[in-house]
Amino acid sequence: MGAPDEMDGIADYHGALLSHVETLYRPGERKLAIELVEALGCSITDTGFKGDGVDTFLAVHPNPNDPDPQSNVFYMSQIRPEQFAVEERLKQFSETEAGFAAQLNAYRDAARTKPFGVPHFALRLQSTDAIRHAEARIRNEASEALRERVHLRVFYPEDADTAVGKVVQGFLYQDVVVSGSFLMGQLIELQAQP
Ligand SMILES: [Fe+2]
């Protein structure tokens, strides 16, 4: 924010853009969700909006200097009972059906090691250093409760298996904040475009 050649805020951009992503956390994990997104370098505001949920929607801002509540944002709120019922049923199934458990593990393994074709959303950070700082917070400063729920793989341009030579891509696989299934987990990509 502030440089004469850039927008002051996303609200100054009037074209079409990707507005937001809707994400959820599990009952009792609002604080863990907050810890996770703050470790990624995002800031949080409370929208005050509750809808049909048990708690307010939190707005997560990839650019802490521009906490626009409507654009360049993703929301977090507690999972609704309808989805929770489905998730719990699938979880039981995964615990009793060996074949399904193996398939689920194979998917999770692919998400950790071959993330390029696995559903995700991506945050652009301002520099490679910003990604390194997020990496350090996740690996060294996060609570044990958070660290045991996340797996981070960062591809640097010099890596042999990088997908796109000029960008840094950090793939965080976790099941604290998801835009789909908690059982399948959610990849969040951190990207820097040096
Ligand atoms: Fe991506």
Coordinates of N, CA, C and O and ligand atoms in Angstrom, one line a residue:
M1 N 0.8 -1.2 0.0 CA 0.0 0.0 0.0 C 0.9 1.2 0.0 O 1.9 1.3 0.6
G2 N 0.5 2.2 -0.7 CA 1.2 3.5 -0.6 C 2.1 3.9 -1.8 O 2.2 5.1 -2.1
A3 N 2.7 2.9 -2.5 CA 3.5 3.3 -3.6 C 2.6 3.9 -4.7 O 1.5 3.5 -4.9
P4 N 3.2 5.0 -5.4 CA 2.3 5.8 -6.3 C 1.9 4.9 -7.5 O 0.8 5.2 -8.1
D5 N 2.6 3.9 -7.8 CA 2.2 3.1 -9.0 C 1.4 1.9 -8.7 O 1.2 1.1 -9.5
E6 N 0.9 1.8 -7.5 CA 0.0 0.7 -7.2 C -1.3 1.1 -6.6 O -1.4 2.2 -6.1
M7 N -2.3 0.3 -6.7 CA -3.6 0.6 -6.1 C -3.5 0.7 -4.6 O -2.7 0.0 -4.0
D8 N -4.2 1.6 -4.0 CA -4.3 1.7 -2.5 C -5.0 0.4 -1.9 O -4.6 0.0 -0.9
G9 N -6.0 0.0 -2.6 CA -6.7 -1.2 -2.1 C -7.4 -1.9 -3.2 O -7.6 -1.3 -4.3
I10 N -7.8 -3.1 -2.9 CA -8.5 -3.9 -4.0 C -9.8 -3.2 -4.4 O -10.3 -3.4 -5.5
A11 N -10.4 -2.4 -3.5 CA -11.7 -1.7 -3.8 C -11.5 -0.7 -5.0 O -12.4 -0.3 -5.6
D12 N -10.2 -0.3 -5.2 CA -9.9 0.6 -6.3 C -9.9 -0.1 -7.7 O -9.9 0.6 -8.7
Y13 N -9.9 -1.4 -7.6 CA -9.9 -2.1 -8.9 C -11.4 -2.5 -9.2 O -12.1 -3.0 -8.4
H14 N -11.8 -2.0 -10.4 CA -13.2 -2.2 -10.7 C -13.5 -3.3 -11.7 O -14.7 -3.4 -12.2
G15 N -12.5 -4.0 -12.2 CA -12.8 -5.1 -13.1 C -13.3 -6.3 -12.3 O -13.4 -6.4 -11.1
A16 N -13.6 -7.4 -13.1 CA -14.0 -8.6 -12.5 C -12.8 -9.3 -11.8 O -11.7 -9.1 -12.3
L17 N -13.0 -10.0 -10.7 CA -11.9 -10.7 -10.1 C -12.5 -11.8 -9.3 O -13.7 -12.0 -9.1
L18 N -11.6 -12.7 -8.8 CA -12.0 -13.7 -7.9 C -12.3 -13.1 -6.6 O -11.4 -12.5 -5.9
S19 N -13.5 -13.2 -6.1 CA -13.9 -12.4 -4.9 C -13.5 -13.0 -3.6 O -12.8 -12.5 -2.8
H20 N -13.9 -14.3 -3.4 CA -13.6 -14.9 -2.1 C -13.7 -16.4 -2.2 O -14.3 -17.0 -3.2
V21 N -13.2 -17.1 -1.2 CA -13.4 -18.5 -1.1 C -14.1 -18.7 0.3 O -13.8 -18.0 1.2
E22 N -15.0 -19.7 0.3 CA -15.7 -20.0 1.6 C -15.1 -21.2 2.2 O -15.0 -22.3 1.6
T23 N -14.5 -21.0 3.4 CA -13.9 -22.2 4.1 C -14.6 -22.4 5.4 O -15.3 -21.6 6.0
L24 N -14.3 -23.6 6.0 CA -14.9 -24.0 7.2 C -13.9 -24.6 8.2 O -12.8 -25.0 7.7
Y25 N -14.2 -24.5 9.5 CA -13.4 -25.3 10.4 C -14.3 -26.2 11.2 O -15.5 -26.0 11.2
R26 N -13.7 -27.1 11.9 CA -14.5 -28.1 12.7 C -15.0 -27.5 14.0 O -14.4 -26.5 14.5
P27 N -16.0 -28.0 14.6 CA -16.5 -27.5 15.9 C -15.3 -27.5 16.9 O -14.6 -28.5 17.0
G28 N -15.1 -26.4 17.6 CA -14.0 -26.4 18.6 C -12.7 -25.9 18.0 O -11.7 -25.9 18.8
E29 N -12.6 -25.7 16.7 CA -11.3 -25.4 16.1 C -11.2 -24.0 15.5 O -10.3 -23.8 14.7
R30 N -12.0 -23.1 16.0 CA -11.9 -21.7 15.5 C -10.5 -21.1 15.8 O -9.9 -20.5 15.0
K31 N -10.1 -21.4 17.1 CA -8.7 -20.8 17.4 C -7.6 -21.4 16.6 O -6.7 -20.7 16.2
L32 N -7.7 -22.7 16.3 CA -6.7 -23.4 15.6 C -6.7 -22.8 14.1 O -5.6 -22.6 13.5
A33 N -7.9 -22.6 13.6 CA -8.0 -22.0 12.3 C -7.4 -20.6 12.2 O -6.7 -20.3 11.2
I34 N -7.6 -19.8 13.2 CA -7.0 -18.5 13.3 C -5.5 -18.6 13.4 O -4.8 -17.9 12.6
E35 N -5.0 -19.5 14.2 CA -3.5 -19.7 14.3 C -2.9 -20.0 12.9 O -1.9 -19.5 12.5
L36 N -3.6 -20.9 12.2 CA -3.1 -21.3 10.9 C -3.0 -20.2 9.9 O -2.0 -20.0 9.3
V37 N -4.1 -19.4 9.8 CA -4.1 -18.4 8.7 C -3.1 -17.2 9.1 O -2.5 -16.6 8.3
E38 N -3.0 -17.0 10.4 CA -2.1 -16.0 10.8 C -0.6 -16.4 10.6 O 0.2 -15.6 10.2
A39 N -0.4 -17.7 10.7 CA 1.0 -18.2 10.4 C 1.3 -18.0 8.9 O 2.5 -17.9 8.5
L40 N 0.3 -18.0 8.1 CA 0.5 -17.9 6.6 C 0.7 -16.4 6.3 O 1.0 -16.1 5.1
G41 N 0.5 -15.5 7.3 CA 0.8 -14.1 7.0 C -0.5 -13.3 6.8 O -0.4 -12.1 6.4
C42 N -1.6 -13.9 6.9 CA -2.9 -13.2 6.7 C -3.3 -12.5 8.0 O -2.9 -12.9 9.1
S43 N -4.2 -11.5 7.8 CA -4.8 -10.9 9.0 C -6.3 -11.3 9.0 O -6.8 -11.8 8.0
I44 N -7.0 -11.0 10.1 CA -8.4 -11.5 10.3 C -9.2 -10.3 10.8 O -8.8 -9.6 11.6
T45 N -10.4 -10.2 10.2 CA -11.4 -9.3 10.8 C -12.7 -10.2 11.0 O -12.9 -11.2 10.3
D46 N -13.5 -9.8 11.9 CA -14.8 -10.5 12.2 C -15.9 -9.7 11.4 O -16.1 -8.5 11.6
T47 N -16.5 -10.4 10.6 CA -17.6 -9.8 9.8 C -18.8 -9.5 10.6 O -19.6 -8.7 10.2
G48 N -19.0 -10.1 11.7 CA -20.2 -9.9 12.6 C -21.4 -10.7 12.0 O -22.4 -10.8 12.7
F49 N -21.2 -11.3 10.8 CA -22.3 -12.0 10.2 C -22.3 -13.4 10.7 O -21.3 -14.1 10.7
K50 N -23.5 -13.9 11.0 CA -23.7 -15.2 11.6 C -24.4 -16.2 10.6 O -24.2 -17.4 10.7
G51 N -25.3 -15.6 9.8 CA -26.1 -16.5 9.0 C -26.8 -17.6 9.8 O -27.3 -17.3 10.9
D52 N -26.7 -18.8 9.3 CA -27.3 -19.9 10.0 C -26.3 -20.7 10.9 O -26.5 -21.7 11.4
G53 N -25.1 -20.0 11.0 CA -24.1 -20.7 11.7 C -24.1 -20.5 13.2 O -25.0 -19.7 13.7
V54 N -23.2 -21.1 14.0 CA -23.2 -21.0 15.4 C -22.3 -19.8 15.8 O -22.3 -19.4 17.0
D55 N -21.4 -19.4 14.9 CA -20.5 -18.3 15.2 C -20.4 -17.4 14.0 O -20.8 -17.7 12.9
T56 N -19.7 -16.3 14.3 CA -19.6 -15.3 13.2 C -18.6 -15.8 12.1 O -17.7 -16.5 12.4
F57 N -18.8 -15.3 10.9 CA -17.9 -15.5 9.8 C -16.6 -14.6 10.1 O -16.8 -13.4 10.3
L58 N -15.5 -15.2 10.0 CA -14.2 -14.5 10.0 C -13.8 -14.2 8.6 O -13.9 -15.1 7.7
A59 N -13.3 -13.0 8.3 CA -12.8 -12.7 7.0 C -11.2 -12.7 7.1 O -10.7 -12.1 8.0
V60 N -10.6 -13.5 6.2 CA -9.2 -13.7 6.2 C -8.6 -12.9 5.0 O -9.0 -13.1 3.9
H61 N -7.6 -12.0 5.4 CA -7.1 -11.1 4.3 C -5.6 -11.5 4.0 O -4.7 -11.3 4.8
P62 N -5.4 -11.9 2.8 CA -4.0 -12.2 2.3 C -3.1 -10.9 2.4 O -1.9 -11.1 2.6
N63 N -3.7 -9.8 2.2 CA -3.0 -8.5 2.3 C -3.4 -7.8 3.6 O -4.5 -7.1 3.6
P64 N -2.7 -8.0 4.7 CA -3.1 -7.4 5.9 C -3.2 -5.9 5.9 O -3.9 -5.3 6.7
N65 N -2.6 -5.2 4.9 CA -2.7 -3.8 4.8 C -4.0 -3.3 4.1 O -4.2 -2.1 4.0
D66 N -4.7 -4.3 3.6 CA -5.9 -3.9 2.9 C -7.0 -5.0 3.3 O -7.4 -5.8 2.5
P67 N -7.5 -4.9 4.5 CA -8.5 -5.9 4.9 C -9.9 -5.6 4.4 O -10.9 -5.3 5.1
D68 N -10.0 -5.7 3.0 CA -11.3 -5.5 2.4 C -12.2 -6.7 2.7 O -11.8 -7.8 2.5
P69 N -13.4 -6.4 3.2 CA -14.3 -7.6 3.6 C -14.9 -8.3 2.5 O -15.5 -9.4 2.7
Q70 N -14.8 -7.8 1.3 CA -15.6 -8.4 0.2 C -14.7 -9.0 -1.0 O -15.2 -9.8 -1.7
S71 N -13.5 -8.5 -1.1 CA -12.7 -8.9 -2.2 C -11.3 -9.3 -1.7 O -10.9 -8.8 -0.7
N72 N -10.7 -10.2 -2.5 CA -9.3 -10.7 -2.1 C -9.4 -11.2 -0.6 O -8.6 -10.8 0.2
V73 N -10.3 -12.1 -0.4 CA -10.6 -12.5 1.0 C -11.0 -14.0 1.0 O -11.5 -14.5 0.0
F74 N -10.8 -14.7 2.1 CA -11.6 -15.9 2.2 C -12.2 -15.9 3.6 O -11.8 -15.2 4.6
Y75 N -13.4 -16.6 3.7 CA -14.1 -16.6 5.0 C -14.0 -17.9 5.7 O -13.7 -18.9 5.0
M76 N -14.1 -17.8 7.0 CA -14.0 -19.1 7.8 C -15.2 -19.1 8.8 O -15.4 -18.1 9.5
S77 N -15.9 -20.2 8.8 CA -17.0 -20.3 9.8 C -17.1 -21.8 10.1 O -16.5 -22.7 9.5
Q78 N -17.9 -22.1 11.2 CA -17.9 -23.5 11.6 C -18.8 -24.3 10.7 O -19.8 -23.9 10.2
I79 N -18.4 -25.6 10.4 CA -19.1 -26.5 9.6 C -20.6 -26.6 10.0 O -20.9 -26.6 11.2
R80 N -21.5 -26.7 9.0 CA -22.9 -26.9 9.3 C -23.2 -28.3 9.6 O -22.5 -29.2 9.2
P81 N -24.3 -28.6 10.4 CA -24.7 -29.9 10.8 C -24.8 -30.9 9.6 O -24.5 -32.1 9.7
E82 N -25.4 -30.4 8.5 CA -25.6 -31.3 7.3 C -24.3 -31.9 6.8 O -24.2 -33.1 6.5
Q83 N -23.3 -31.0 6.7 CA -22.0 -31.5 6.2 C -21.3 -32.4 7.2 O -20.7 -33.4 6.9
F84 N -21.4 -31.9 8.5 CA -20.8 -32.6 9.6 C -21.3 -34.1 9.6 O -20.5 -35.0 9.8
A85 N -22.6 -34.3 9.4 CA -23.1 -35.6 9.4 C -22.5 -36.5 8.3 O -22.2 -37.7 8.6
V86 N -22.4 -35.9 7.2 CA -21.8 -36.6 6.0 C -20.3 -37.0 6.3 O -19.8 -38.1 6.1
E87 N -19.6 -36.0 6.9 CA -18.2 -36.2 7.2 C -18.0 -37.3 8.2 O -17.1 -38.1 8.1
E88 N -18.9 -37.3 9.3 CA -18.8 -38.3 10.3 C -19.0 -39.7 9.8 O -18.4 -40.6 10.2
R89 N -20.0 -39.8 8.9 CA -20.4 -41.0 8.3 C -19.2 -41.6 7.5 O -18.8 -42.8 7.6
L90 N -18.6 -40.7 6.7 CA -17.5 -41.1 5.9 C -16.3 -41.5 6.7 O -15.5 -42.4 6.4
K91 N -16.1 -40.8 7.8 CA -15.0 -41.1 8.8 C -15.2 -42.5 9.3 O -14.2 -43.3 9.4
Q92 N -16.4 -42.8 9.8 CA -16.7 -44.1 10.3 C -16.4 -45.2 9.2 O -15.8 -46.2 9.5
F93 N -16.8 -44.9 8.0 CA -16.6 -45.8 6.9 C -15.1 -46.0 6.7 O -14.6 -47.2 6.5
S94 N -14.3 -45.0 6.8 CA -12.9 -45.1 6.6 C -12.2 -45.9 7.7 O -11.1 -46.4 7.5
E95 N -12.9 -45.9 8.8 CA -12.3 -46.7 10.0 C -12.7 -48.2 10.0 O -12.1 -49.0 10.7
T96 N -13.7 -48.5 9.2 CA -14.2 -49.9 9.2 C -13.9 -50.6 7.9 O -13.9 -51.8 7.8
E97 N -13.7 -49.9 6.8 CA -13.5 -50.5 5.5 C -12.0 -50.3 5.1 O -11.6 -49.2 4.8
A98 N -11.3 -51.4 5.1 CA -9.9 -51.4 4.8 C -9.6 -50.8 3.4 O -8.7 -50.0 3.3
G99 N -10.4 -51.2 2.4 CA -10.2 -50.7 1.1 C -10.3 -49.2 1.0 O -9.5 -48.6 0.3
F100 N -11.4 -48.7 1.6 CA -11.6 -47.3 1.5 C -10.5 -46.5 2.3 O -10.0 -45.5 1.8
A101 N -10.0 -47.1 3.4 CA -8.9 -46.5 4.2 C -7.7 -46.4 3.3 O -7.0 -45.3 3.3
A102 N -7.4 -47.4 2.6 CA -6.2 -47.4 1.7 C -6.3 -46.4 0.6 O -5.3 -45.7 0.3
Q103 N -7.5 -46.3 0.0 CA -7.7 -45.3 -1.0 C -7.6 -43.9 -0.5 O -7.0 -43.0 -1.1
L104 N -8.1 -43.7 0.7 CA -8.0 -42.3 1.4 C -6.6 -42.0 1.6 O -6.1 -40.9 1.4
N105 N -5.8 -43.0 2.2 CA -4.4 -42.7 2.4 C -3.6 -42.4 1.1 O -2.7 -41.6 1.1
A106 N -4.0 -43.1 0.1 CA -3.3 -42.9 -1.2 C -3.6 -41.4 -1.7 O -2.7 -40.8 -2.2
Y107 N -4.8 -41.0 -1.5 CA -5.2 -39.6 -1.9 C -4.4 -38.6 -1.1 O -3.8 -37.6 -1.6
R108 N -4.3 -38.9 0.2 CA -3.6 -37.9 1.1 C -2.1 -37.9 0.8 O -1.5 -36.8 0.8
D109 N -1.6 -39.1 0.4 CA -0.2 -39.1 0.1 C 0.1 -38.3 -1.2 O 1.1 -37.6 -1.3
A110 N -0.9 -38.4 -2.2 CA -0.7 -37.7 -3.4 C -0.8 -36.2 -3.1 O 0.0 -35.4 -3.7
A111 N -1.7 -35.8 -2.2 CA -1.8 -34.4 -1.9 C -0.5 -33.8 -1.3 O -0.2 -32.7 -1.5
R112 N 0.2 -34.7 -0.5 CA 1.4 -34.2 0.1 C 2.6 -34.2 -0.9 O 3.5 -33.4 -0.8
T113 N 2.6 -35.1 -1.8 CA 3.8 -35.3 -2.7 C 3.6 -34.8 -4.1 O 4.6 -34.5 -4.8
K114 N 2.4 -34.9 -4.6 CA 2.1 -34.5 -6.0 C 0.9 -33.5 -6.1 O -0.1 -33.9 -6.6
P115 N 1.1 -32.4 -5.5 CA 0.0 -31.5 -5.3 C -0.6 -30.8 -6.5 O -1.7 -30.2 -6.5
F116 N 0.1 -30.9 -7.7 CA -0.3 -30.0 -8.8 C -1.7 -30.4 -9.4 O -2.3 -29.5 -9.9
G117 N -2.1 -31.6 -9.2 CA -3.5 -31.9 -9.7 C -4.5 -32.1 -8.6 O -5.6 -32.7 -8.9
V118 N -4.2 -31.7 -7.5 CA -5.1 -31.8 -6.3 C -5.8 -30.5 -6.0 O -5.1 -29.4 -6.1
P119 N -7.1 -30.5 -5.8 CA -7.8 -29.2 -5.6 C -7.2 -28.3 -4.6 O -6.8 -28.8 -3.5
H120 N -7.0 -27.1 -4.9 CA -6.5 -26.1 -3.9 C -6.8 -24.7 -4.3 O -7.3 -24.4 -5.4
F121 N -6.6 -23.8 -3.3 CA -6.6 -22.4 -3.7 C -5.2 -21.8 -3.3 O -4.5 -22.4 -2.5
A122 N -4.9 -20.7 -3.9 CA -3.5 -20.2 -3.8 C -3.5 -18.7 -3.3 O -4.4 -17.9 -3.7
L123 N -2.6 -18.4 -2.4 CA -2.4 -17.1 -2.0 C -1.1 -16.6 -2.6 O -0.1 -17.3 -2.5
R124 N -1.1 -15.4 -3.2 CA 0.2 -14.8 -3.6 C 0.8 -14.0 -2.5 O 0.2 -13.0 -2.0
L125 N 2.0 -14.4 -2.1 CA 2.7 -13.6 -1.1 C 3.6 -12.6 -1.9 O 3.9 -12.8 -3.1
Q126 N 4.2 -11.6 -1.2 CA 4.9 -10.6 -1.9 C 6.3 -10.9 -2.3 O 6.9 -10.2 -3.1
S127 N 6.9 -11.9 -1.7 CA 8.3 -12.3 -2.0 C 8.6 -13.7 -1.6 O 7.8 -14.3 -0.8
T128 N 9.7 -14.2 -2.1 CA 10.2 -15.5 -1.6 C 10.4 -15.4 -0.1 O 10.2 -16.4 0.6
D129 N 11.0 -14.3 0.4 CA 11.2 -14.2 1.8 C 9.9 -14.4 2.6 O 9.9 -15.0 3.7
A130 N 8.8 -13.8 2.1 CA 7.6 -13.9 2.8 C 7.2 -15.4 2.9 O 6.6 -15.8 3.9
I131 N 7.4 -16.2 1.9 CA 7.2 -17.6 1.9 C 8.1 -18.3 3.0 O 7.7 -19.1 3.7
R132 N 9.4 -17.9 2.9 CA 10.3 -18.5 3.9 C 9.9 -18.2 5.3 O 10.0 -19.0 6.2
H133 N 9.4 -17.0 5.6 CA 8.9 -16.6 6.9 C 7.7 -17.4 7.3 O 7.6 -17.9 8.4
A134 N 6.8 -17.6 6.4 CA 5.6 -18.4 6.7 C 6.0 -19.9 7.0 O 5.5 -20.5 7.9
E135 N 7.0 -20.3 6.2 CA 7.5 -21.7 6.4 C 8.1 -21.8 7.8 O 7.8 -22.8 8.5
A136 N 8.8 -20.8 8.2 CA 9.4 -20.9 9.6 C 8.4 -20.8 10.7 O 8.5 -21.5 11.7
R137 N 7.3 -20.0 10.5 CA 6.3 -20.0 11.5 C 5.6 -21.3 11.6 O 5.3 -21.8 12.7
I138 N 5.3 -21.9 10.4 CA 4.6 -23.2 10.4 C 5.5 -24.3 11.0 O 5.0 -25.1 11.8
R139 N 6.7 -24.3 10.7 CA 7.6 -25.4 11.1 C 8.1 -25.2 12.6 O 8.2 -26.2 13.3
N140 N 8.4 -24.0 13.0 CA 9.1 -23.8 14.2 C 8.2 -23.1 15.3 O 8.5 -23.3 16.5
E141 N 7.3 -22.2 14.9 CA 6.6 -21.4 15.9 C 5.2 -21.8 16.2 O 4.6 -21.5 17.2
A142 N 4.6 -22.6 15.3 CA 3.2 -23.0 15.5 C 3.1 -23.9 16.7 O 4.1 -24.6 17.1
S143 N 1.9 -24.0 17.3 CA 1.6 -24.9 18.4 C 1.8 -26.3 18.0 O 1.6 -26.6 16.8
E144 N 2.0 -27.2 18.9 CA 2.1 -28.6 18.5 C 0.8 -29.1 17.9 O 0.8 -29.9 17.0
A145 N -0.3 -28.6 18.5 CA -1.7 -29.0 18.0 C -1.8 -28.6 16.5 O -2.4 -29.4 15.7
L146 N -1.2 -27.5 16.1 CA -1.3 -27.1 14.7 C -0.2 -27.9 13.8 O -0.5 -28.4 12.8
R147 N 1.0 -28.0 14.4 CA 2.0 -28.7 13.6 C 1.7 -30.1 13.2 O 2.1 -30.6 12.2
E148 N 1.0 -30.8 14.1 CA 0.7 -32.2 13.8 C -0.5 -32.3 12.8 O -0.8 -33.4 12.4
R149 N -1.0 -31.2 12.4 CA -2.1 -31.3 11.4 C -1.7 -30.8 10.0 O -2.6 -30.7 9.2
V150 N -0.5 -30.3 9.9 CA -0.1 -29.7 8.6 C 1.1 -30.4 8.0 O 1.9 -31.0 8.7
H151 N 1.2 -30.4 6.7 CA 2.3 -30.9 6.0 C 2.7 -29.8 4.9 O 1.8 -29.5 4.1
L152 N 3.9 -29.3 4.9 CA 4.3 -28.3 4.0 C 5.4 -28.7 3.1 O 6.4 -29.3 3.6
R153 N 5.2 -28.5 1.8 CA 6.3 -28.8 0.9 C 6.4 -27.6 0.0 O 5.5 -27.1 -0.6
V154 N 7.7 -27.0 0.0 CA 7.9 -25.8 -0.8 C 8.8 -26.2 -2.0 O 9.8 -26.8 -1.9
F155 N 8.3 -25.8 -3.2 CA 9.0 -26.0 -4.4 C 9.7 -24.7 -4.8 O 9.0 -23.7 -5.0
Y156 N 11.0 -24.7 -4.8 CA 11.8 -23.5 -5.2 C 12.2 -23.7 -6.7 O 12.3 -24.8 -7.2
P157 N 12.4 -22.6 -7.4 CA 12.7 -22.7 -8.9 C 13.9 -23.6 -9.2 O 13.9 -24.2 -10.2
E158 N 14.8 -23.7 -8.2 CA 16.0 -24.5 -8.5 C 15.7 -26.0 -8.3 O 16.6 -26.8 -8.6
D159 N 14.6 -26.3 -7.7 CA 14.3 -27.7 -7.4 C 14.1 -28.5 -8.7 O 13.5 -28.0 -9.7
A160 N 14.5 -29.7 -8.8 CA 14.4 -30.5 -10.0 C 13.0 -30.8 -10.3 O 12.6 -30.9 -11.5
D161 N 12.1 -30.9 -9.3 CA 10.7 -31.3 -9.6 C 9.7 -30.2 -9.6 O 8.5 -30.3 -9.4
T162 N 10.3 -28.9 -9.7 CA 9.4 -27.8 -9.7 C 8.5 -27.8 -10.9 O 8.9 -28.4 -12.0
A163 N 7.3 -27.3 -10.8 CA 6.3 -27.4 -12.0 C 6.5 -26.1 -12.9 O 6.4 -26.2 -14.1
V164 N 6.6 -25.0 -12.2 CA 6.7 -23.7 -13.0 C 8.0 -23.1 -12.6 O 8.1 -22.6 -11.4
G165 N 8.9 -23.0 -13.5 CA 10.3 -22.6 -13.2 C 10.5 -21.3 -12.4 O 11.4 -21.1 -11.6
K166 N 9.6 -20.3 -12.6 CA 9.9 -19.0 -12.1 C 9.2 -18.6 -10.8 O 9.4 -17.5 -10.3
V167 N 8.3 -19.4 -10.4 CA 7.6 -19.1 -9.1 C 8.0 -20.0 -8.0 O 8.5 -21.2 -8.2
V168 N 7.8 -19.5 -6.8 CA 8.0 -20.4 -5.6 C 6.6 -20.8 -5.2 O 5.7 -20.0 -5.2
Q169 N 6.5 -22.1 -5.0 CA 5.2 -22.7 -4.6 C 5.3 -23.5 -3.3 O 6.0 -24.5 -3.3
G170 N 4.6 -23.0 -2.3 CA 4.6 -23.8 -1.0 C 3.2 -24.4 -0.9 O 2.2 -23.7 -1.0
F171 N 3.2 -25.7 -0.8 CA 1.9 -26.5 -0.7 C 1.7 -26.9 0.7 O 2.5 -27.8 1.2
L172 N 0.7 -26.4 1.3 CA 0.4 -26.7 2.7 C -0.9 -27.6 2.7 O -2.0 -27.2 2.3
Y173 N -0.6 -28.9 3.1 CA -1.8 -29.8 3.1 C -2.2 -29.9 4.6 O -1.4 -30.2 5.5
Q174 N -3.5 -29.7 4.8 CA -4.0 -29.7 6.2 C -5.5 -29.9 6.2 O -6.1 -29.9 5.2
D175 N -6.0 -30.2 7.4 CA -7.4 -30.4 7.5 C -8.1 -29.5 8.6 O -9.1 -29.9 9.2
V176 N -7.5 -28.4 8.9 CA -8.0 -27.4 9.9 C -9.0 -26.5 9.2 O -10.1 -26.2 9.7
V177 N -8.7 -26.0 8.0 CA -9.5 -25.1 7.2 C -9.7 -25.7 5.8 O -8.8 -25.9 5.1
V178 N -11.0 -26.0 5.5 CA -11.2 -26.6 4.2 C -12.3 -25.9 3.5 O -13.3 -25.4 4.1
S179 N -12.3 -26.0 2.2 CA -13.4 -25.5 1.3 C -14.1 -26.7 0.7 O -15.0 -26.5 -0.2
G180 N -13.8 -27.9 1.2 CA -14.5 -29.1 0.7 C -14.7 -30.0 1.8 O -15.4 -29.7 2.7
S181 N -13.9 -31.1 1.8 CA -14.1 -32.2 2.8 C -13.0 -32.2 3.8 O -11.8 -32.1 3.4
F182 N -13.3 -32.3 5.1 CA -12.3 -32.4 6.1 C -11.6 -33.8 6.0 O -10.4 -33.9 6.2
L183 N -12.3 -34.8 5.6 CA -11.7 -36.1 5.5 C -10.6 -36.1 4.4 O -9.6 -36.7 4.5
M184 N -10.9 -35.4 3.3 CA -9.9 -35.3 2.2 C -8.9 -34.2 2.4 O -7.8 -34.2 1.8
G185 N -9.2 -33.3 3.3 CA -8.2 -32.2 3.6 C -8.2 -31.2 2.5 O -8.9 -31.3 1.5
Q186 N -7.4 -30.1 2.8 CA -7.4 -29.0 1.9 C -5.9 -28.6 1.7 O -5.2 -28.3 2.6
L187 N -5.5 -28.5 0.4 CA -4.3 -27.9 0.1 C -4.4 -26.4 0.0 O -5.4 -25.9 -0.7
I188 N -3.5 -25.6 0.6 CA -3.5 -24.2 0.3 C -2.1 -23.9 -0.2 O -1.1 -24.3 0.3
E189 N -2.0 -23.3 -1.4 CA -0.7 -23.0 -2.0 C -0.3 -21.5 -1.7 O -1.1 -20.6 -1.7
L190 N 0.9 -21.4 -1.3 CA 1.5 -20.1 -1.1 C 2.4 -19.8 -2.3 O 3.3 -20.6 -2.5
Q191 N 2.2 -18.8 -3.0 CA 3.0 -18.6 -4.2 C 3.7 -17.2 -4.2 O 3.1 -16.2 -3.7
A192 N 4.9 -17.2 -4.6 CA 5.6 -15.9 -4.8 C 6.1 -15.9 -6.3 O 6.5 -16.9 -6.9
Q193 N 5.9 -14.7 -6.9 CA 6.2 -14.5 -8.3 C 7.4 -13.5 -8.4 O 7.1 -12.4 -8.7
P194 N 8.6 -14.0 -8.1 CA 9.7 -13.0 -8.1 C 9.9 -12.3 -9.4 O 9.7 -12.9 -10.4
Ligands
FE1 FE -1.8 -23.9 -8.0

